[in-house]
Amino acid sequence: MLKRFKATLTAATAIALSGTAATAGGLADEIVEAPVVVEDPVEVAPAAGSIPSWVIPVAVVALFVGLASRDSGDSGGESESELGDK
């Protein structure tokens, strides 16, 4: 009878331990790590100024055109060709 009791106790212990091992995680929610997402780097546009970039070269060209076409005022109303004839 001791052998039968020992076999029954061993079987019951094995069943109890296997049931415990199966629920070793408990009833808590499974912890799942978030997947790592690698994003392409975002190119940041340079900060825009208060005026467009083409305004400054146009202003410089306009200044030179204005200086070149301006009358110097030294001729007294006479051109150089008129001064050479006198």
CSV table of N, CA and C in Angstrom, one decimal:
chain,number,residue,atom,x,y,z
A,1,MET,N,0.8,-1.2,0.0
A,1,MET,CA,0.0,0.0,0.0
A,1,MET,C,0.9,1.3,0.0
A,2,LEU,N,2.0,1.2,0.6
A,2,LEU,CA,2.9,2.4,0.7
A,2,LEU,C,3.4,2.7,-0.8
A,3,LYS,N,3.6,1.6,-1.6
A,3,LYS,CA,4.1,1.9,-2.9
A,3,LYS,C,2.9,2.6,-3.7
A,4,ARG,N,1.7,2.1,-3.5
A,4,ARG,CA,0.6,2.7,-4.2
A,4,ARG,C,0.4,4.2,-3.8
A,5,PHE,N,0.5,4.5,-2.5
A,5,PHE,CA,0.4,5.8,-2.0
A,5,PHE,C,1.5,6.7,-2.5
A,6,LYS,N,2.7,6.1,-2.5
A,6,LYS,CA,3.9,6.9,-3.0
A,6,LYS,C,3.7,7.2,-4.5
A,7,ALA,N,3.2,6.3,-5.3
A,7,ALA,CA,3.0,6.5,-6.7
A,7,ALA,C,1.9,7.6,-7.0
A,8,THR,N,0.8,7.5,-6.2
A,8,THR,CA,-0.2,8.5,-6.3
A,8,THR,C,0.2,9.9,-5.9
A,9,LEU,N,1.0,9.9,-4.8
A,9,LEU,CA,1.5,11.2,-4.3
A,9,LEU,C,2.5,11.8,-5.4
A,10,THR,N,3.3,11.0,-6.0
A,10,THR,CA,4.3,11.4,-7.0
A,10,THR,C,3.5,12.0,-8.2
A,11,ALA,N,2.5,11.3,-8.6
A,11,ALA,CA,1.7,11.7,-9.8
A,11,ALA,C,0.9,13.0,-9.5
A,12,ALA,N,0.4,13.1,-8.3
A,12,ALA,CA,-0.3,14.3,-7.9
A,12,ALA,C,0.6,15.5,-7.9
A,13,THR,N,1.8,15.3,-7.4
A,13,THR,CA,2.8,16.3,-7.3
A,13,THR,C,3.3,16.8,-8.7
A,14,ALA,N,3.5,15.8,-9.6
A,14,ALA,CA,3.8,16.1,-11.0
A,14,ALA,C,2.8,16.9,-11.7
A,15,ILE,N,1.5,16.6,-11.5
A,15,ILE,CA,0.4,17.3,-12.1
A,15,ILE,C,0.3,18.7,-11.5
A,16,ALA,N,0.5,18.8,-10.2
A,16,ALA,CA,0.4,20.1,-9.6
A,16,ALA,C,1.5,21.0,-10.0
A,17,LEU,N,2.7,20.5,-10.1
A,17,LEU,CA,3.9,21.3,-10.6
A,17,LEU,C,3.8,21.7,-12.0
A,18,SER,N,3.3,20.8,-12.9
A,18,SER,CA,3.1,21.1,-14.3
A,18,SER,C,2.0,22.2,-14.5
A,19,GLY,N,1.0,22.2,-13.7
A,19,GLY,CA,-0.1,23.2,-13.7
A,19,GLY,C,0.5,24.5,-13.2
A,20,THR,N,1.3,24.5,-12.3
A,20,THR,CA,1.9,25.8,-11.8
A,20,THR,C,2.9,26.4,-12.8
A,21,ALA,N,3.7,25.5,-13.4
A,21,ALA,CA,4.6,26.0,-14.5
A,21,ALA,C,3.9,26.6,-15.7
A,22,ALA,N,2.7,26.0,-15.9
A,22,ALA,CA,2.0,26.5,-17.1
A,22,ALA,C,1.4,27.9,-16.8
A,23,THR,N,1.1,28.2,-15.6
A,23,THR,CA,0.6,29.6,-15.3
A,23,THR,C,1.6,30.4,-14.5
A,24,ALA,N,2.9,30.2,-14.8
A,24,ALA,CA,4.0,30.9,-14.1
A,24,ALA,C,3.9,32.4,-14.3
A,25,GLY,N,3.4,32.8,-15.4
A,25,GLY,CA,3.3,34.2,-15.7
A,25,GLY,C,2.3,34.9,-14.9
A,26,GLY,N,1.4,34.2,-14.3
A,26,GLY,CA,0.4,34.8,-13.5
A,26,GLY,C,-0.7,35.4,-14.5
A,27,LEU,N,-1.6,36.2,-13.9
A,27,LEU,CA,-2.7,36.8,-14.7
A,27,LEU,C,-2.4,38.2,-15.1
A,28,ALA,N,-1.2,38.7,-15.0
A,28,ALA,CA,-0.8,40.0,-15.4
A,28,ALA,C,-0.8,40.1,-17.0
A,29,ASP,N,-1.0,41.3,-17.5
A,29,ASP,CA,-0.9,41.5,-18.9
A,29,ASP,C,0.5,41.2,-19.4
A,30,GLU,N,0.6,40.7,-20.7
A,30,GLU,CA,1.9,40.5,-21.3
A,30,GLU,C,2.6,41.8,-21.6
A,31,ILE,N,3.8,41.9,-21.3
A,31,ILE,CA,4.6,43.1,-21.5
A,31,ILE,C,5.2,43.0,-22.9
A,32,VAL,N,4.8,43.9,-23.8
A,32,VAL,CA,5.3,43.8,-25.2
A,32,VAL,C,6.0,45.1,-25.4
A,33,GLU,N,7.3,45.0,-25.8
A,33,GLU,CA,8.0,46.2,-26.1
A,33,GLU,C,7.6,46.8,-27.5
A,34,ALA,N,7.6,48.1,-27.5
A,34,ALA,CA,7.2,48.8,-28.8
A,34,ALA,C,8.3,48.6,-29.8
A,35,PRO,N,7.9,48.4,-31.1
A,35,PRO,CA,8.9,48.2,-32.1
A,35,PRO,C,9.7,49.5,-32.3
A,36,VAL,N,10.9,49.3,-32.7
A,36,VAL,CA,11.8,50.5,-32.9
A,36,VAL,C,11.5,50.9,-34.4
A,37,VAL,N,11.2,52.2,-34.5
A,37,VAL,CA,10.9,52.8,-35.8
A,37,VAL,C,12.0,53.8,-36.1
A,38,VAL,N,12.7,53.5,-37.2
A,38,VAL,CA,13.7,54.5,-37.6
A,38,VAL,C,13.2,55.3,-38.7
A,39,GLU,N,13.1,56.6,-38.5
A,39,GLU,CA,12.6,57.6,-39.4
A,39,GLU,C,13.7,58.3,-40.2
A,40,ASP,N,13.4,58.6,-41.4
A,40,ASP,CA,14.4,59.4,-42.2
A,40,ASP,C,14.5,60.8,-41.5
A,41,PRO,N,15.8,61.3,-41.5
A,41,PRO,CA,15.9,62.6,-40.9
A,41,PRO,C,15.2,63.7,-41.7
A,42,VAL,N,14.5,64.6,-41.1
A,42,VAL,CA,13.8,65.6,-41.7
A,42,VAL,C,14.7,66.8,-42.0
A,43,GLU,N,14.7,67.2,-43.3
A,43,GLU,CA,15.5,68.4,-43.6
A,43,GLU,C,14.7,69.6,-43.2
A,44,VAL,N,15.4,70.5,-42.5
A,44,VAL,CA,14.8,71.7,-42.1
A,44,VAL,C,15.2,72.8,-43.0
A,45,ALA,N,14.2,73.5,-43.6
A,45,ALA,CA,14.5,74.6,-44.5
A,45,ALA,C,15.1,75.8,-43.7
A,46,PRO,N,16.0,76.5,-44.3
A,46,PRO,CA,16.6,77.6,-43.6
A,46,PRO,C,15.5,78.7,-43.3
A,47,ALA,N,15.7,79.4,-42.3
A,47,ALA,CA,14.7,80.4,-41.9
A,47,ALA,C,14.6,81.5,-43.0
A,48,ALA,N,13.4,81.8,-43.4
A,48,ALA,CA,13.2,82.7,-44.5
A,48,ALA,C,13.3,84.2,-43.9
A,49,GLY,N,14.0,85.0,-44.7
A,49,GLY,CA,14.2,86.4,-44.3
A,49,GLY,C,12.9,87.2,-44.5
A,50,SER,N,13.0,88.5,-44.3
A,50,SER,CA,11.8,89.3,-44.5
A,50,SER,C,11.6,89.7,-45.9
A,51,ILE,N,12.7,89.6,-46.7
A,51,ILE,CA,12.6,89.9,-48.2
A,51,ILE,C,13.1,88.8,-49.0
A,52,PRO,N,12.6,88.6,-50.2
A,52,PRO,CA,13.2,87.5,-51.0
A,52,PRO,C,14.6,87.7,-51.4
A,53,SER,N,15.3,86.7,-51.7
A,53,SER,CA,16.8,86.8,-52.0
A,53,SER,C,17.1,87.5,-53.2
A,54,TRP,N,16.2,87.6,-54.2
A,54,TRP,CA,16.5,88.3,-55.4
A,54,TRP,C,16.4,89.8,-55.3
A,55,VAL,N,15.9,90.3,-54.3
A,55,VAL,CA,15.7,91.8,-54.2
A,55,VAL,C,17.0,92.5,-54.0
A,56,ILE,N,17.9,92.0,-53.3
A,56,ILE,CA,19.2,92.7,-53.1
A,56,ILE,C,20.0,92.9,-54.4
A,57,PRO,N,20.2,91.8,-55.2
A,57,PRO,CA,20.9,92.0,-56.4
A,57,PRO,C,20.2,92.9,-57.4
A,58,VAL,N,18.9,92.9,-57.4
A,58,VAL,CA,18.2,93.8,-58.3
A,58,VAL,C,18.4,95.2,-57.8
A,59,ALA,N,18.4,95.5,-56.5
A,59,ALA,CA,18.6,96.8,-56.0
A,59,ALA,C,20.0,97.3,-56.3
A,60,VAL,N,21.0,96.4,-56.2
A,60,VAL,CA,22.4,96.9,-56.5
A,60,VAL,C,22.5,97.2,-58.0
A,61,VAL,N,21.9,96.4,-58.9
A,61,VAL,CA,21.9,96.7,-60.3
A,61,VAL,C,21.2,98.0,-60.6
A,62,ALA,N,20.0,98.2,-60.0
A,62,ALA,CA,19.3,99.5,-60.2
A,62,ALA,C,20.1,100.7,-59.7
A,63,LEU,N,20.8,100.5,-58.6
A,63,LEU,CA,21.7,101.6,-58.1
A,63,LEU,C,22.8,101.9,-59.1
A,64,PHE,N,23.4,100.9,-59.7
A,64,PHE,CA,24.5,101.2,-60.7
A,64,PHE,C,23.9,101.8,-61.9
A,65,VAL,N,22.7,101.3,-62.4
A,65,VAL,CA,22.1,101.9,-63.5
A,65,VAL,C,21.8,103.4,-63.3
A,66,GLY,N,21.3,103.7,-62.1
A,66,GLY,CA,20.9,105.0,-61.7
A,66,GLY,C,22.1,105.9,-61.6
A,67,LEU,N,23.2,105.4,-61.1
A,67,LEU,CA,24.5,106.2,-61.0
A,67,LEU,C,25.1,106.4,-62.4
A,68,ALA,N,25.0,105.4,-63.3
A,68,ALA,CA,25.5,105.6,-64.6
A,68,ALA,C,24.7,106.6,-65.5
A,69,SER,N,23.4,106.6,-65.3
A,69,SER,CA,22.6,107.5,-66.1
A,69,SER,C,22.4,108.8,-65.5
A,70,ARG,N,22.9,109.1,-64.4
A,70,ARG,CA,22.7,110.4,-63.7
A,70,ARG,C,23.7,111.4,-64.4
A,71,ASP,N,23.1,112.6,-64.5
A,71,ASP,CA,23.9,113.7,-65.1
A,71,ASP,C,24.8,114.2,-63.9
A,72,SER,N,26.0,114.5,-64.2
A,72,SER,CA,27.0,114.9,-63.2
A,72,SER,C,26.7,116.3,-62.7
A,73,GLY,N,26.1,117.2,-63.6
A,73,GLY,CA,25.8,118.5,-63.2
A,73,GLY,C,27.0,119.5,-63.4
A,74,ASP,N,28.1,119.0,-63.8
A,74,ASP,CA,29.3,119.9,-63.9
A,74,ASP,C,29.4,120.5,-65.3
A,75,SER,N,28.7,120.0,-66.2
A,75,SER,CA,28.8,120.5,-67.6
A,75,SER,C,28.0,121.9,-67.8
A,76,GLY,N,27.2,122.2,-66.9
A,76,GLY,CA,26.4,123.5,-67.0
A,76,GLY,C,25.4,123.4,-68.2
A,77,GLY,N,25.0,122.3,-68.5
A,77,GLY,CA,24.0,122.1,-69.6
A,77,GLY,C,24.6,121.9,-70.9
A,78,GLU,N,26.0,121.9,-71.0
A,78,GLU,CA,26.6,121.7,-72.2
A,78,GLU,C,27.3,120.3,-72.2
A,79,SER,N,27.2,119.6,-73.3
A,79,SER,CA,27.8,118.3,-73.3
A,79,SER,C,29.3,118.4,-73.7
A,80,GLU,N,30.1,117.3,-73.6
A,80,GLU,CA,31.5,117.4,-73.8
A,80,GLU,C,31.8,117.7,-75.3
A,81,SER,N,31.0,117.3,-76.2
A,81,SER,CA,31.2,117.6,-77.6
A,81,SER,C,31.0,119.1,-77.9
A,82,GLU,N,30.1,119.7,-77.1
A,82,GLU,CA,29.9,121.1,-77.3
A,82,GLU,C,31.1,121.9,-76.7
A,83,LEU,N,31.7,121.4,-75.6
A,83,LEU,CA,32.8,122.1,-75.0
A,83,LEU,C,34.1,122.0,-75.9
A,84,GLY,N,34.2,120.9,-76.6
A,84,GLY,CA,35.4,120.8,-77.5
A,84,GLY,C,35.3,121.6,-78.7
A,85,ASP,N,34.1,122.0,-79.1
A,85,ASP,CA,33.9,122.8,-80.3
A,85,ASP,C,34.3,124.3,-80.1
A,86,LYS,N,34.2,124.7,-78.9
A,86,LYS,CA,34.4,126.2,-78.6
A,86,LYS,C,35.9,126.6,-78.6
